[in-house]
XYZ file of N, CA, C and O in Angstrom:
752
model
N 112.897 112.442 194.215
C 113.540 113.612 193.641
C 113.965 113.333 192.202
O 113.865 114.167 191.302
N 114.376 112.280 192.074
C 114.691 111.887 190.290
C 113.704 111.810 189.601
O 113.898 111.908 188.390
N 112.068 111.578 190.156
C 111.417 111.302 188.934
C 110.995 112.636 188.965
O 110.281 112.825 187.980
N 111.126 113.813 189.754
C 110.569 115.182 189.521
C 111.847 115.684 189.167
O 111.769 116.913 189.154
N 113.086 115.263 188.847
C 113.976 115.856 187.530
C 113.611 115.446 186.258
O 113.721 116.113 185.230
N 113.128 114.213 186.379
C 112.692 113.617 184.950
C 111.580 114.205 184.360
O 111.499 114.272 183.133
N 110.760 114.616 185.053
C 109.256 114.804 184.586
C 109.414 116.318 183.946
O 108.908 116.780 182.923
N 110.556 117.105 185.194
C 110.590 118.509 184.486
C 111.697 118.414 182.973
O 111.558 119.244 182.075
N 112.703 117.355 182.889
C 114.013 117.333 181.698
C 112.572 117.346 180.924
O 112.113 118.231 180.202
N 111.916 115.901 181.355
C 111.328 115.437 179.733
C 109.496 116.032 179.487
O 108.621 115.503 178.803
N 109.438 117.100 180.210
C 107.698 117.261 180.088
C 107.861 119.254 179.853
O 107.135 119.956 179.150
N 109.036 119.695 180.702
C 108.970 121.312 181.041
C 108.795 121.999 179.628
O 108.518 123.197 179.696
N 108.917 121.407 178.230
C 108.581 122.546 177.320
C 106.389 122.185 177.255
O 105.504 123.015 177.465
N 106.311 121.428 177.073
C 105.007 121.210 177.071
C 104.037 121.943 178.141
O 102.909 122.395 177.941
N 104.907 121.927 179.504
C 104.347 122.823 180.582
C 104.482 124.185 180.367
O 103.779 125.130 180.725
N 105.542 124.124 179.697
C 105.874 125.782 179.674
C 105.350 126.543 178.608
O 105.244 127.768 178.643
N 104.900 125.561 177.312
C 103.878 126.041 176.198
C 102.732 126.257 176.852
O 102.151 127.337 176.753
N 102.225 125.155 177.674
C 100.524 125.601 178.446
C 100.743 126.967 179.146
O 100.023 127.929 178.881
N 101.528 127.015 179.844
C 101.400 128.074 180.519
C 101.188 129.620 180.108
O 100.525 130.569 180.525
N 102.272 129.321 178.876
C 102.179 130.268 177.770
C 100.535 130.980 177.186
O 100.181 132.102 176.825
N 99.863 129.675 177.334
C 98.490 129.370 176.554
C 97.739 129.760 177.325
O 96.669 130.248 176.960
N 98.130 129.644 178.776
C 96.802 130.216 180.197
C 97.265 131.729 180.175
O 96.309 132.503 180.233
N 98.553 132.353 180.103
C 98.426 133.494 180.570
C 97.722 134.277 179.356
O 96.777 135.058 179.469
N 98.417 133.887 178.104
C 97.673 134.258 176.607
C 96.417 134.298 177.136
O 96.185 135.328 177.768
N 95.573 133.535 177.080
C 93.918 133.098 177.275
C 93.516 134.205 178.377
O 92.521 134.909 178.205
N 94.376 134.332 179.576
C 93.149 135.026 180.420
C 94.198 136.569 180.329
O 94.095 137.411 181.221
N 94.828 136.697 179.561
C 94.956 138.538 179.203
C 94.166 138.813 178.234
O 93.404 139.778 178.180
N 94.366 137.706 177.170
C 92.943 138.538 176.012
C 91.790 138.531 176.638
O 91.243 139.634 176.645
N 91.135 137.552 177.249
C 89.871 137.744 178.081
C 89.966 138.748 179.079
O 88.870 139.234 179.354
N 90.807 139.156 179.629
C 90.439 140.232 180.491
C 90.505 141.432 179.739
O 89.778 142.326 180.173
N 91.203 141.709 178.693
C 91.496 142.652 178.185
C 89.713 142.658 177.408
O 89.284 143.762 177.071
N 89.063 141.763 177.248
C 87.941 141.726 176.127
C 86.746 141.936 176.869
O 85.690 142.378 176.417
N 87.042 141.502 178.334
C 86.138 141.800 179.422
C 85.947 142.999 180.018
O 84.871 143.353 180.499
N 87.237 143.831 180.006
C 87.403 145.346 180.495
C 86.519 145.645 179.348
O 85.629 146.396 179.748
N 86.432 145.466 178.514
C 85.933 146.158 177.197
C 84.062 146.351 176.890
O 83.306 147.267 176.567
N 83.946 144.797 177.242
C 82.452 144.306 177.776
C 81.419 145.014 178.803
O 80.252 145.402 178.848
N 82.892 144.915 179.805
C 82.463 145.634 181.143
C 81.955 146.690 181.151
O 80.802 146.998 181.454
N 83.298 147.669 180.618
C 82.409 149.152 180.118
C 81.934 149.172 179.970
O 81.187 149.753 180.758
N 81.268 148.587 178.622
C 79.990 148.799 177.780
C 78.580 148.685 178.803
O 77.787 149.494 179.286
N 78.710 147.635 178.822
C 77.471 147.092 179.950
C 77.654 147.837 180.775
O 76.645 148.543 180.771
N 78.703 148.384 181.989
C 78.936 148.907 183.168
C 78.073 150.378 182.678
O 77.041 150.624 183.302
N 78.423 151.161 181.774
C 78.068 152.545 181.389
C 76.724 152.178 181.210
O 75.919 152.709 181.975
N 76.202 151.204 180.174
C 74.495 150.737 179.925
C 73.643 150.724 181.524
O 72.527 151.232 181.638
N 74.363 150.068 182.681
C 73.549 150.206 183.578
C 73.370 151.541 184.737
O 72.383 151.754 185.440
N 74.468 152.225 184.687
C 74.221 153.292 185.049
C 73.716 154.469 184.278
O 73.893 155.603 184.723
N 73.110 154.267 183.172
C 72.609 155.726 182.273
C 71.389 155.836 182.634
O 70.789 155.084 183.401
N 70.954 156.843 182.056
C 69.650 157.007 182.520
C 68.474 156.897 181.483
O 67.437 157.557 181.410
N 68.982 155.775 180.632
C 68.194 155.328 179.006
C 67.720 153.892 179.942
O 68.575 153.216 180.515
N 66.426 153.596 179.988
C 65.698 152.563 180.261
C 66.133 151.487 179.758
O 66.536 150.524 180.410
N 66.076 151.586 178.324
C 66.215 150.420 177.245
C 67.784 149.989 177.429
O 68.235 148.863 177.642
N 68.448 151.182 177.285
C 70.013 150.586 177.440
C 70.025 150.039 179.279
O 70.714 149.025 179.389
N 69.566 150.395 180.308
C 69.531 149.449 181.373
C 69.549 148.259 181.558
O 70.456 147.541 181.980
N 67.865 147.873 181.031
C 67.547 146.703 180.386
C 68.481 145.859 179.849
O 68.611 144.733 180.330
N 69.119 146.208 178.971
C 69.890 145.588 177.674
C 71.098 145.445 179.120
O 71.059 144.234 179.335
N 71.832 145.893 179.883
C 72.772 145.746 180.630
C 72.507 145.078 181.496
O 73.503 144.570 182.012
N 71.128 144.683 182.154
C 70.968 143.980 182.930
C 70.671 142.776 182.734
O 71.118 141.846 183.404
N 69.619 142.634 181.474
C 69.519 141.873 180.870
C 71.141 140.614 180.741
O 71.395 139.495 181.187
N 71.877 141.638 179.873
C 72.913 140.900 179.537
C 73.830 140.337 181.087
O 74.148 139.155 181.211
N 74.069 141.106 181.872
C 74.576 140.406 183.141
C 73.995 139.612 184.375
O 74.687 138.814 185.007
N 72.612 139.899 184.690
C 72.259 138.047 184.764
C 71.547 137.071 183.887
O 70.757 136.226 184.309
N 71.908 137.261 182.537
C 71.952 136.038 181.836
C 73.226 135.132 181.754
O 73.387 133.915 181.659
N 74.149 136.312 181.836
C 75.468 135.555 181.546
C 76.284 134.587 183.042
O 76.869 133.541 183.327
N 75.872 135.617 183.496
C 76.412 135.419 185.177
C 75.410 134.045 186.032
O 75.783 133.335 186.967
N 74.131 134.032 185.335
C 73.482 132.980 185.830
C 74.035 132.090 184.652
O 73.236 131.187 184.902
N 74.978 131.422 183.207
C 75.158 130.396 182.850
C 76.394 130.124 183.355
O 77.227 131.029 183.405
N 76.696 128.836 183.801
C 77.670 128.165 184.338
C 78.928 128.223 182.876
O 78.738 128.024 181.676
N 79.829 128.479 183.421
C 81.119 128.683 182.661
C 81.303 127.734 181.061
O 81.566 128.012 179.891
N 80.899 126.166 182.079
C 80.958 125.183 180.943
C 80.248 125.031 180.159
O 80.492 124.274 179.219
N 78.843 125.865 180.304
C 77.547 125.584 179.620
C 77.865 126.605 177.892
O 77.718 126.450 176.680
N 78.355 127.611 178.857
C 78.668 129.050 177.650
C 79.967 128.279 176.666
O 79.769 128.285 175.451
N 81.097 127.716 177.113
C 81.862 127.445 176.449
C 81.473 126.221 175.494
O 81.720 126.427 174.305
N 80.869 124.901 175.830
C 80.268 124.596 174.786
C 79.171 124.918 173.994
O 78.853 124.081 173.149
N 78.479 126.008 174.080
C 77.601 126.504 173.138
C 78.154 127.253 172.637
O 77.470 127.657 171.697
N 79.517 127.984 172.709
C 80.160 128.942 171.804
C 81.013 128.257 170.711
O 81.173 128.722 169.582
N 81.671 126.827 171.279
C 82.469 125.550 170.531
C 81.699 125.233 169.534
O 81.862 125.576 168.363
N 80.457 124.274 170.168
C 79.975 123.455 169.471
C 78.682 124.510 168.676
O 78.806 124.734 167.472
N 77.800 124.950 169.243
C 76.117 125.566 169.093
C 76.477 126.703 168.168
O 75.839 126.642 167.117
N 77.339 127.758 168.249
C 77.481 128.275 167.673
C 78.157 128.391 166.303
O 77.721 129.240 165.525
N 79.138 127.645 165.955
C 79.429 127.197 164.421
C 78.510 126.314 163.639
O 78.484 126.218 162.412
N 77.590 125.541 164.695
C 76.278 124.675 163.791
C 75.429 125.740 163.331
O 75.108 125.843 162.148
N 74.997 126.661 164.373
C 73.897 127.501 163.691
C 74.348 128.620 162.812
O 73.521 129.393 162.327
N 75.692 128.742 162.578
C 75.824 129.596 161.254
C 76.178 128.648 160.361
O 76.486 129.019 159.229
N 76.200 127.454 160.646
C 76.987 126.503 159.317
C 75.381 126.479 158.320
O 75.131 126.685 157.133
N 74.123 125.929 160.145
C 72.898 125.939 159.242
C 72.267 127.029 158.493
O 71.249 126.796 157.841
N 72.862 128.373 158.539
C 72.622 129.926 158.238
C 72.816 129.784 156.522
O 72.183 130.278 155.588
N 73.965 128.895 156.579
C 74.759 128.892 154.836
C 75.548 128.811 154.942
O 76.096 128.119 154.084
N 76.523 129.437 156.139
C 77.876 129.912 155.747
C 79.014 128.441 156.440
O 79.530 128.208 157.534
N 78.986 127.798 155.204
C 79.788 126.543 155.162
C 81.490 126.925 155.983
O 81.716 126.385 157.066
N 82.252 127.589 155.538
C 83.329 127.810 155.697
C 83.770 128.194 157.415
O 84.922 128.185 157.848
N 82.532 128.515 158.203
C 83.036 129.004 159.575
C 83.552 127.937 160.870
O 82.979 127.026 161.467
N 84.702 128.445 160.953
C 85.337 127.445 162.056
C 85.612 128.210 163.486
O 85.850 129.418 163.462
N 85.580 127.532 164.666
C 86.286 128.732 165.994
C 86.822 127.388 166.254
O 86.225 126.312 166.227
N 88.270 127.684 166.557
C 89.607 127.039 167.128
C 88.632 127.034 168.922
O 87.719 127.586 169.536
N 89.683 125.976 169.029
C 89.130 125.679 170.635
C 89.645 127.359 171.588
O 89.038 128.008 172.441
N 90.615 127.507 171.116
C 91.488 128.603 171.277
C 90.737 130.065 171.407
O 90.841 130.980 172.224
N 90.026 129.890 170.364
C 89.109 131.105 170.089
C 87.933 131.236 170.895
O 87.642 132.226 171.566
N 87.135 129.949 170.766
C 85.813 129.609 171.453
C 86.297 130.326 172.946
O 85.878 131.369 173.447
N 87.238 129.463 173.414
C 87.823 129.660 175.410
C 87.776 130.730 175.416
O 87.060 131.149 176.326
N 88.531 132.021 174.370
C 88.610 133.468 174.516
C 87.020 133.991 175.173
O 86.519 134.347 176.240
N 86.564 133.700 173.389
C 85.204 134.410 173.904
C 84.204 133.819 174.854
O 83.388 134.678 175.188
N 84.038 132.939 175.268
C 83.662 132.137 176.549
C 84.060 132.656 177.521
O 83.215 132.913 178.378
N 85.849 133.113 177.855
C 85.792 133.471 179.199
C 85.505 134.933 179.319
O 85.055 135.487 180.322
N 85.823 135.504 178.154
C 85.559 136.953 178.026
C 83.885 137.220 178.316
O 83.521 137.944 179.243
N 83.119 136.677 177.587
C 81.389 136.998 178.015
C 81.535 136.958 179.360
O 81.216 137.934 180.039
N 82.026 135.844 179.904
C 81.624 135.352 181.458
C 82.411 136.430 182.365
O 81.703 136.930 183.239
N 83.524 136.805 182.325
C 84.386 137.744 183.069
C 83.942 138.947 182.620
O 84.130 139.858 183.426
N 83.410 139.254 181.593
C 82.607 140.914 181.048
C 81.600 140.910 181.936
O 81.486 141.942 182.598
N 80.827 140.031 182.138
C 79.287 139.649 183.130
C 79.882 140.763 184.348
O 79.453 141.915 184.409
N 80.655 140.363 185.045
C 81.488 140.282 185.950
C 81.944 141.581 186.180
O 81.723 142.155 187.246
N 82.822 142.297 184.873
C 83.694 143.194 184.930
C 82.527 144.390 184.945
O 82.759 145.532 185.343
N 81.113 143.895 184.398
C 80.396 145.224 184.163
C 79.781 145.619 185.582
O 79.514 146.796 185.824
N 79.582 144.683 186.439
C 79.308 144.772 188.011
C 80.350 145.692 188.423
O 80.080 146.703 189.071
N 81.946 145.278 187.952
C 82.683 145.783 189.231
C 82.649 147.695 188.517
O 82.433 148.695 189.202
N 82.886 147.664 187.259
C 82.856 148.909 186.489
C 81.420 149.876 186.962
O 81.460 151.049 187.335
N 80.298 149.096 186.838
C 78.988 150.038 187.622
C 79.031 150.511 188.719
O 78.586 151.625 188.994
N 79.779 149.448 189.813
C 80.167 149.656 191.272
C 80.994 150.918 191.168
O 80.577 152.060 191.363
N 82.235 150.558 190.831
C 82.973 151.926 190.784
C 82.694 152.999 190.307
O 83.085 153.872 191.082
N 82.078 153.546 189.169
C 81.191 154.498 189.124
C 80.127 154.978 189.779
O 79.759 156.116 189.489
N 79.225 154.031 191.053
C 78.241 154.717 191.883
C 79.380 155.129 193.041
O 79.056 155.947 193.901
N 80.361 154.700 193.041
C 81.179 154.848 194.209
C 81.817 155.989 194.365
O 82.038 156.432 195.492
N 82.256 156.711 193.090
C 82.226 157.833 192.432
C 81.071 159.157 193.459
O 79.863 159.265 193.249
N 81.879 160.026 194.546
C 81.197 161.533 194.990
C 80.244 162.165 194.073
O 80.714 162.533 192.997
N 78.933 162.375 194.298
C 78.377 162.902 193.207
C 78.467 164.430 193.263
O 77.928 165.237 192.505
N 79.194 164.641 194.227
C 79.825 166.023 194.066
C 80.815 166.325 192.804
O 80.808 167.445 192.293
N 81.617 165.352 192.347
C 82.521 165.742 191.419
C 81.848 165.780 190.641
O 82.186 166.756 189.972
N 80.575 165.088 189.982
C 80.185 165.244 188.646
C 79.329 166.624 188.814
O 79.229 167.445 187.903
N 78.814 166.751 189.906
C 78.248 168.699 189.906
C 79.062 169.576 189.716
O 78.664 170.549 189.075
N 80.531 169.559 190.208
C 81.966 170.103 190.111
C 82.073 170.460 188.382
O 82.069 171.574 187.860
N 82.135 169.573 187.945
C 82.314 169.178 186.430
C 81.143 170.333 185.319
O 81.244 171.163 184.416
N 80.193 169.726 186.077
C 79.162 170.404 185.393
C 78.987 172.107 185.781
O 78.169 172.884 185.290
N 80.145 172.428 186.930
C 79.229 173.860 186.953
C 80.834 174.812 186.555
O 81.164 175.964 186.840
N 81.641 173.581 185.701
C 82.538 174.069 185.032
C 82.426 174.252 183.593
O 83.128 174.935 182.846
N 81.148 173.324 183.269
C 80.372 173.643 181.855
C 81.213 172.375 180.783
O 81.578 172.364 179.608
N 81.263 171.281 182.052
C 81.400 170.003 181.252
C 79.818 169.664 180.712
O 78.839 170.285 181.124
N 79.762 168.690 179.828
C 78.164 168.188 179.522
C 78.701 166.963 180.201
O 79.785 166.819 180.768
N 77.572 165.981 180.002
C 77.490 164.958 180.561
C 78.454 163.768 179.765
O 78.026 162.639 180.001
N 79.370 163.785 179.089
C 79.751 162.785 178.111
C 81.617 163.470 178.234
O 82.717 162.980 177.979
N 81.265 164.456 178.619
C 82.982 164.867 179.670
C 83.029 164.472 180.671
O 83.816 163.570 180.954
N 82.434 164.860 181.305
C 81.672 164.295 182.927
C 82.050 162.943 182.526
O 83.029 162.927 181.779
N 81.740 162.236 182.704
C 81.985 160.702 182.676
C 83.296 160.022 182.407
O 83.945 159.092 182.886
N 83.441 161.219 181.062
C 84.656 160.429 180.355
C 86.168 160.953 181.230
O 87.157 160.220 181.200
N 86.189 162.369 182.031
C 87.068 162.637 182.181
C 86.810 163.085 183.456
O 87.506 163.988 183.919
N 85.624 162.432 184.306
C 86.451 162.933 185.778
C 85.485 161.414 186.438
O 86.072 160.708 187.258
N 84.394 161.127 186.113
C 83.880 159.778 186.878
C 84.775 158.473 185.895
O 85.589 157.796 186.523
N 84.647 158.286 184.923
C 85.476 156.970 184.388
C 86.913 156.821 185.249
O 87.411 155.940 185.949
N 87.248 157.977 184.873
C 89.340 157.958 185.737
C 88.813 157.288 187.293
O 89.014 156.098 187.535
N 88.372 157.871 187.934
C 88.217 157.597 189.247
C 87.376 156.189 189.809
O 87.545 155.715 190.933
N 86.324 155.568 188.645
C 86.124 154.359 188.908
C 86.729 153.428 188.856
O 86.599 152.465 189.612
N 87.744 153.558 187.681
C 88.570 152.975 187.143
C 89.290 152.289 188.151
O 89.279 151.091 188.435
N 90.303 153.812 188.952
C 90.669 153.631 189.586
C 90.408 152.988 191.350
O 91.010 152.363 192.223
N 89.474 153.459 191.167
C 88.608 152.353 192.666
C 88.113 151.097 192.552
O 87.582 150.438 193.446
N 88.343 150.719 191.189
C 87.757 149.277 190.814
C 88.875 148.298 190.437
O 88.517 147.133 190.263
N 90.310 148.621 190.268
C 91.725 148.201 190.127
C 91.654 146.734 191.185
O 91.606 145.596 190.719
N 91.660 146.995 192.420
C 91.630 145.670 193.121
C 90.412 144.325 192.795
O 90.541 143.103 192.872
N 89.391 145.074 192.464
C 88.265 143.925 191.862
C 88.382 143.758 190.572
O 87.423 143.208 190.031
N 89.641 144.195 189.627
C 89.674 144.178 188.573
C 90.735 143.240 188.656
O 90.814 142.271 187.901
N 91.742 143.559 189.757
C 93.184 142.346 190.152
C 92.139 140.752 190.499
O 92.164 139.871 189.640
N 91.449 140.587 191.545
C 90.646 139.898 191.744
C 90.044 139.281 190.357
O 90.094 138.051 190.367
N 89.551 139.773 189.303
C 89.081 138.727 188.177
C 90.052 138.340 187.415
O 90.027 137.231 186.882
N 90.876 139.047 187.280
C 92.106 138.228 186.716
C 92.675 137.410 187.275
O 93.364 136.893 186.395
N 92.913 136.797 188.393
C 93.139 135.416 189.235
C 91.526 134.507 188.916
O 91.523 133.280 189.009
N 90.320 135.224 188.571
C 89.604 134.136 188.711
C 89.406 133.724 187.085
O 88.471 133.007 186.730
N 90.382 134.254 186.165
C 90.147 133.916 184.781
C 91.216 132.769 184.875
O 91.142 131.655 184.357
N 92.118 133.229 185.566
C 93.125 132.000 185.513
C 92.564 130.691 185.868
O 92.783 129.595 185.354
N 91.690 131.061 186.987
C 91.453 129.353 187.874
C 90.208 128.451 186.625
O 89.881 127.284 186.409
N 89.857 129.783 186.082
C 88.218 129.652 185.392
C 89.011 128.931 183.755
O 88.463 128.275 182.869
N 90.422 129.382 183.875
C 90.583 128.658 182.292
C 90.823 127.045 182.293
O 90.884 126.191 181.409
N 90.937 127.041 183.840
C 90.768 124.918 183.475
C 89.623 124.484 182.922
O 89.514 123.457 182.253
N 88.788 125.225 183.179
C 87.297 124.508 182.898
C 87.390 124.316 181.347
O 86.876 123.332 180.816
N 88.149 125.406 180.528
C 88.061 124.709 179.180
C 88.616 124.004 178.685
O 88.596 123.878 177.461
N 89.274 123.330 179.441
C 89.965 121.986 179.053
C 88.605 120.991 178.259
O 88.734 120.151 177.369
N 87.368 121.436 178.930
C 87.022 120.065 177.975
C 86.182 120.686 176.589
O 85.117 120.166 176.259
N 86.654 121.623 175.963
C 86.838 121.919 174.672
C 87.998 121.889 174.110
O 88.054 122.343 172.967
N 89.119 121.411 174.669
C 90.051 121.190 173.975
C 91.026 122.086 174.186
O 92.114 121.730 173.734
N 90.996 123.492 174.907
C 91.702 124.309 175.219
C 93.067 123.453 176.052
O 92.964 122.779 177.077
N 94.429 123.748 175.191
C 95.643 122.931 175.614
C 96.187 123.872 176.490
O 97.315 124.283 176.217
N 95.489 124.402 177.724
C 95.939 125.355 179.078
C 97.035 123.950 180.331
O 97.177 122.738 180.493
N 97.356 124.848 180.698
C 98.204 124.401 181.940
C 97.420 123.166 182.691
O 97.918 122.045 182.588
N 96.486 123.300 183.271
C 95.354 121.929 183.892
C 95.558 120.939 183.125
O 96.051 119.911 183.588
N 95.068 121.094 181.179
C 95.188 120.268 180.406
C 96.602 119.212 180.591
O 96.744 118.023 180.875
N 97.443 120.244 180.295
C 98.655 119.534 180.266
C 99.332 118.542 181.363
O 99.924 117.466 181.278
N 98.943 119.468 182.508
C 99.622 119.212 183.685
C 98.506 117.280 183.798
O 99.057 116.291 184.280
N 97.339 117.236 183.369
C 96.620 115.957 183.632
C 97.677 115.241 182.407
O 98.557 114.398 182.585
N 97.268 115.867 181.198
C 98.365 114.504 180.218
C 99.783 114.167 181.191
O 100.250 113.036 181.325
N 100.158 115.004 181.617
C 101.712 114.429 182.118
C 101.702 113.546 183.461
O 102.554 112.791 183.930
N 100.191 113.986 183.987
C 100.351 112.835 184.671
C 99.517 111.624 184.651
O 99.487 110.819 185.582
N 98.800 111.510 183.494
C 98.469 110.425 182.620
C 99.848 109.609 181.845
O 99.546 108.422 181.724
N 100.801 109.798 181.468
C 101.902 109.939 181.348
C 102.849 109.114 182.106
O 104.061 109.279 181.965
């Protein structure tokens, strides 16, 4: 019991900065992933080929690379090949890289659960809509989006616990998250 008073007197701001740093990390990523999601989520349900493609495309490419693979090619691969572009001056903080790393990977993700909830969506309401002399870009925006939205809330609670578990992995870019810390202290 004394050395787990000691560890929390002399370690709890360092824990309590990581922690700071995990919840930071996986709200901007989810928040960047809701954002992703849409995009892609709306791309795979339209009825534009090319934008399909491009949505499907983009979610099993992303969803088939392993977490750690994306985060060091966003660290390392990606500031080499614009450094080799010309542009000397570009840096991404480990901080930054983890964002957009977990954000691609949880967007992969978010655009599944966002497509889901929109086929899940009565296709009665969008005939409803339309024989009220919505077009198709009301329709979506103001009676299928609200309602996927809302049917997709629990698989949307669900990726936000798995951004949390998913932000240890960037510990080995340097991301100073809760895992990180919690190993220094008990290296320590």
């Amino acid at each position: 019991m004394e050395k787990l008073i000691y560890i929390l007197q002399t370690y709890s701001g360092m824990l309590l900065e990581s922690l700071g740093q995990t919840m930071l990390l996986t709200l901007l990523s989810l928040i960047f992933a809701f954002i992703i999601g849409l995009v892609f989520g709306l791309m795979n349900v339209g009825k534009n080929k090319a934008l399909n493609f491009i949505g499907t495309v983009y979610v099993d490419a992303v969803r088939g690379v392993p977490l750690i693979v994306l985060a060091y090619f966003i660290y390392f691969g990606v500031p080499a090949a614009i450094k080799a572009a010309g542009f000397t001056d570009f840096k991404l903080t480990a901080l930054q890289a983890g964002t957009i790393a977990l954000s691609m990977n949880a967007g992969a993700y978010m655009a599944e659960i966002i497509r889901s909830g929109i086929q899940a969506v009565d296709k009665g309401q969008s005939e409803a809509a339309r024989s009220i002399g919505m077009n198709s870009v009301q329709t979506m925006l103001y009676i299928v989006l609200p309602q996927a939205i809302k049917n997709s809330f629990p698989a949307i609670g669900n990726e936000f616990v798995i951004n949390i578990k998913d932000s240890s992995v960037l510990n080995v870019i340097a991301v100073t998250e809760l895992f990180y810390q919690a190993n220094s202290v008990a290296g320590s």
